[in-house]
Amino acid sequence: MRILVLGSGAREHALAWKLGQEPAVDYLVCAPGNAGMQSGVAPLDPLDTDAVVRFVRRDRIDLTVVGPEAPLGRGLADRLQAEGLRVFGPTKAAAQLETSKAFAKDFMQRHAVPTARYRVCGSADEAIAAIRSGEFGDALVVKADGLAAGKGVVVAPDRATAESAVRSAMVDRSFGDAGARVVLEELLQGPEVSFFVIADGENYVPLLSAQDHKRIFDNDEGPNTGGMGAFSPSPLMTAALQEQIERDIVQPVLRGMAGEGTPFRGFLYCGLMLTADGPKVIEFNVRFGDPEAQVVLPLLVEPLAPLLLAASEARLSGSGLRAPEPGSRRASVGVVLAAHGYPGDPRSGDVITGLADVARDCPDVLVFHAGVKARGADLVTAGGRVLTVVATAPSFEIAIARAYEAAGKIRFEGMQYRRDIGAKALSID
Ligand code: AMP
Ligand code: GLY
């Protein structure tokens, strides 16, 4: 099988690493990829649909796996399908589960999927009146409807903060058209867990759970980021809880999407809050998480390519494939090394050293590359999140120690990373 992975981050590096070692895969290319990837890369813009189609034909690609949400939101999967080409990732209509929070909330309401109480507002006046009415209490959550690069959500401790979030999104248009509508939500309490499945439009295979660390500083302080590290599986995810999530969330979502004529095919990322009233959906993503993919994929003992291919052909059921399971209760911890300035304007061009030491001295450690580029013989920083250092081990304690030992060997000017990735897993364990 010849596979194209679209995207350029550590998530795509992890996908390429996993797929590239599987017997069914005899050719793998990542586009545009990055300079740190070992497998082949090709200069191709995933948002340039015509160029992707030409590349897939010319390179005789059997399956295109789409990493990020933006090309899916623009209809790349629709186009590839229309051309008779296999793609793993949802259509534009199905991708609305991520690209429109208003769509996702209304959809969940239609299908009785547990989520926070909400109101969709089409104008700032309407939103401010709803905030002042107190229907969500004093603390509430304000979300720009569309894609806002992870910056569109404000958890407001009081009404004044909520009102200024509404003005920023709807009047100042800080996120462009993504703020044409906002969703107001009740504030939920509880630990956050992500759960992933591979869906073929009707059937699905569960992957593992994970927990992300979104804030830049230890103890979940400071501004939000794309994710500073993750661990998998979440010790909170018992068999009973997983069964409940599949029954009350995953299955009604897939049935509902199919029933509405927009079957969901791809990675379904369920961002959940475990509240006193049970698990509730905070958000859906229509692709794998970053950095969650980097910690989940190294735990999968079964090959991924046959699953993705079966899903792309809507034949996950009856394929005889079973859900991948982690080996003897292995734990995975991934620490993101970020550039100077992140999550604001990251600085480029800082020389990265120590990668060869990690490769030589750290067994069971993988380094997935994201914001890196080549300069002469060096790799230098070229983006906010630069590397994800992942360790797998028989316990979280050992995985944490291994990940940080490896991270300590890597250096670049201005390097920032959290020292507490995985600590939550220990406190739960
Ligand atoms: P999102 O971009 O939708 O993932 O939201 C970003 C973060 O905001 C989430 O990871 C949660 O920590 C928080 N959040 C979103 N919605 C809620 C809610 N209804 N209650 C509490 N926290 C929330
Ligand atoms: N780590 C969060 C995300 O991928 O959206």
Short mmCIF file of N, CA and C and ligand atoms in Angstrom, two decimals, residues 101 116 141 143 153 155 185-188 192 214 273 282-283, ligand 1:
data_model
loop_
_atom_site.label_atom_id
_atom_site.label_comp_id
_atom_site.label_asym_id
_atom_site.label_seq_id
_atom_site.Cartn_x
_atom_site.Cartn_y
_atom_site.Cartn_z
N LYS A 101 -18.90 25.22 16.10
CA LYS A 101 -19.32 24.81 17.45
C LYS A 101 -20.84 24.89 17.55
N ALA A 116 -22.65 20.51 27.70
CA ALA A 116 -23.05 21.65 28.52
C ALA A 116 -24.26 22.35 27.91
N VAL A 141 -18.84 30.11 29.72
CA VAL A 141 -17.84 29.93 28.66
C VAL A 141 -18.35 30.56 27.38
N LYS A 143 -17.58 30.90 23.31
CA LYS A 143 -16.83 30.23 22.24
C LYS A 143 -17.18 30.85 20.88
N VAL A 153 -11.91 30.17 22.57
CA VAL A 153 -12.69 29.82 23.76
C VAL A 153 -12.22 30.64 24.96
N VAL A 155 -12.96 30.93 29.01
CA VAL A 155 -13.64 30.49 30.23
C VAL A 155 -13.69 31.71 31.14
N GLU A 185 -21.99 28.94 26.95
CA GLU A 185 -22.17 27.62 27.57
C GLU A 185 -22.10 27.72 29.07
N GLU A 186 -22.81 26.84 29.72
CA GLU A 186 -22.66 26.70 31.18
C GLU A 186 -21.25 26.17 31.45
N LEU A 187 -20.68 26.58 32.57
CA LEU A 187 -19.35 26.14 32.97
C LEU A 187 -19.45 24.77 33.64
N LEU A 188 -18.76 23.80 33.08
CA LEU A 188 -18.75 22.46 33.67
C LEU A 188 -17.51 22.30 34.55
N GLU A 192 -10.59 16.60 32.56
CA GLU A 192 -10.78 16.48 31.11
C GLU A 192 -10.03 15.26 30.58
N LYS A 214 -2.96 21.81 28.28
CA LYS A 214 -3.11 22.92 27.32
C LYS A 214 -2.39 24.20 27.70
N MET A 273 -15.48 16.16 29.50
CA MET A 273 -15.28 16.52 30.90
C MET A 273 -16.05 15.52 31.73
N ILE A 282 -17.07 18.38 25.62
CA ILE A 282 -16.60 19.76 25.59
C ILE A 282 -16.43 20.19 24.13
N GLU A 283 -15.86 19.30 23.34
CA GLU A 283 -15.68 19.60 21.92
C GLU A 283 -15.44 18.30 21.17
P1 AMP B 1 -12.13 23.89 23.31
O1 AMP B 1 -11.33 24.76 22.41
O2 AMP B 1 -13.55 23.77 22.97
O3 AMP B 1 -11.43 22.59 23.59
O4 AMP B 1 -12.07 24.59 24.75
C1 AMP B 1 -10.83 24.88 25.34
C2 AMP B 1 -10.89 24.57 26.79
O5 AMP B 1 -11.88 25.36 27.44
C3 AMP B 1 -11.29 23.14 27.11
O6 AMP B 1 -10.24 22.24 27.03
C4 AMP B 1 -11.81 23.28 28.52
O7 AMP B 1 -10.74 23.29 29.44
C5 AMP B 1 -12.45 24.63 28.51
N1 AMP B 1 -13.89 24.52 28.32
C6 AMP B 1 -14.58 24.52 27.15
N2 AMP B 1 -15.89 24.40 27.36
C7 AMP B 1 -16.07 24.33 28.69
C8 AMP B 1 -17.24 24.22 29.56
N3 AMP B 1 -18.47 24.17 29.07
N4 AMP B 1 -17.01 24.17 30.89
C9 AMP B 1 -15.76 24.24 31.40
N5 AMP B 1 -14.65 24.37 30.65
C10 AMP B 1 -14.81 24.41 29.32
#
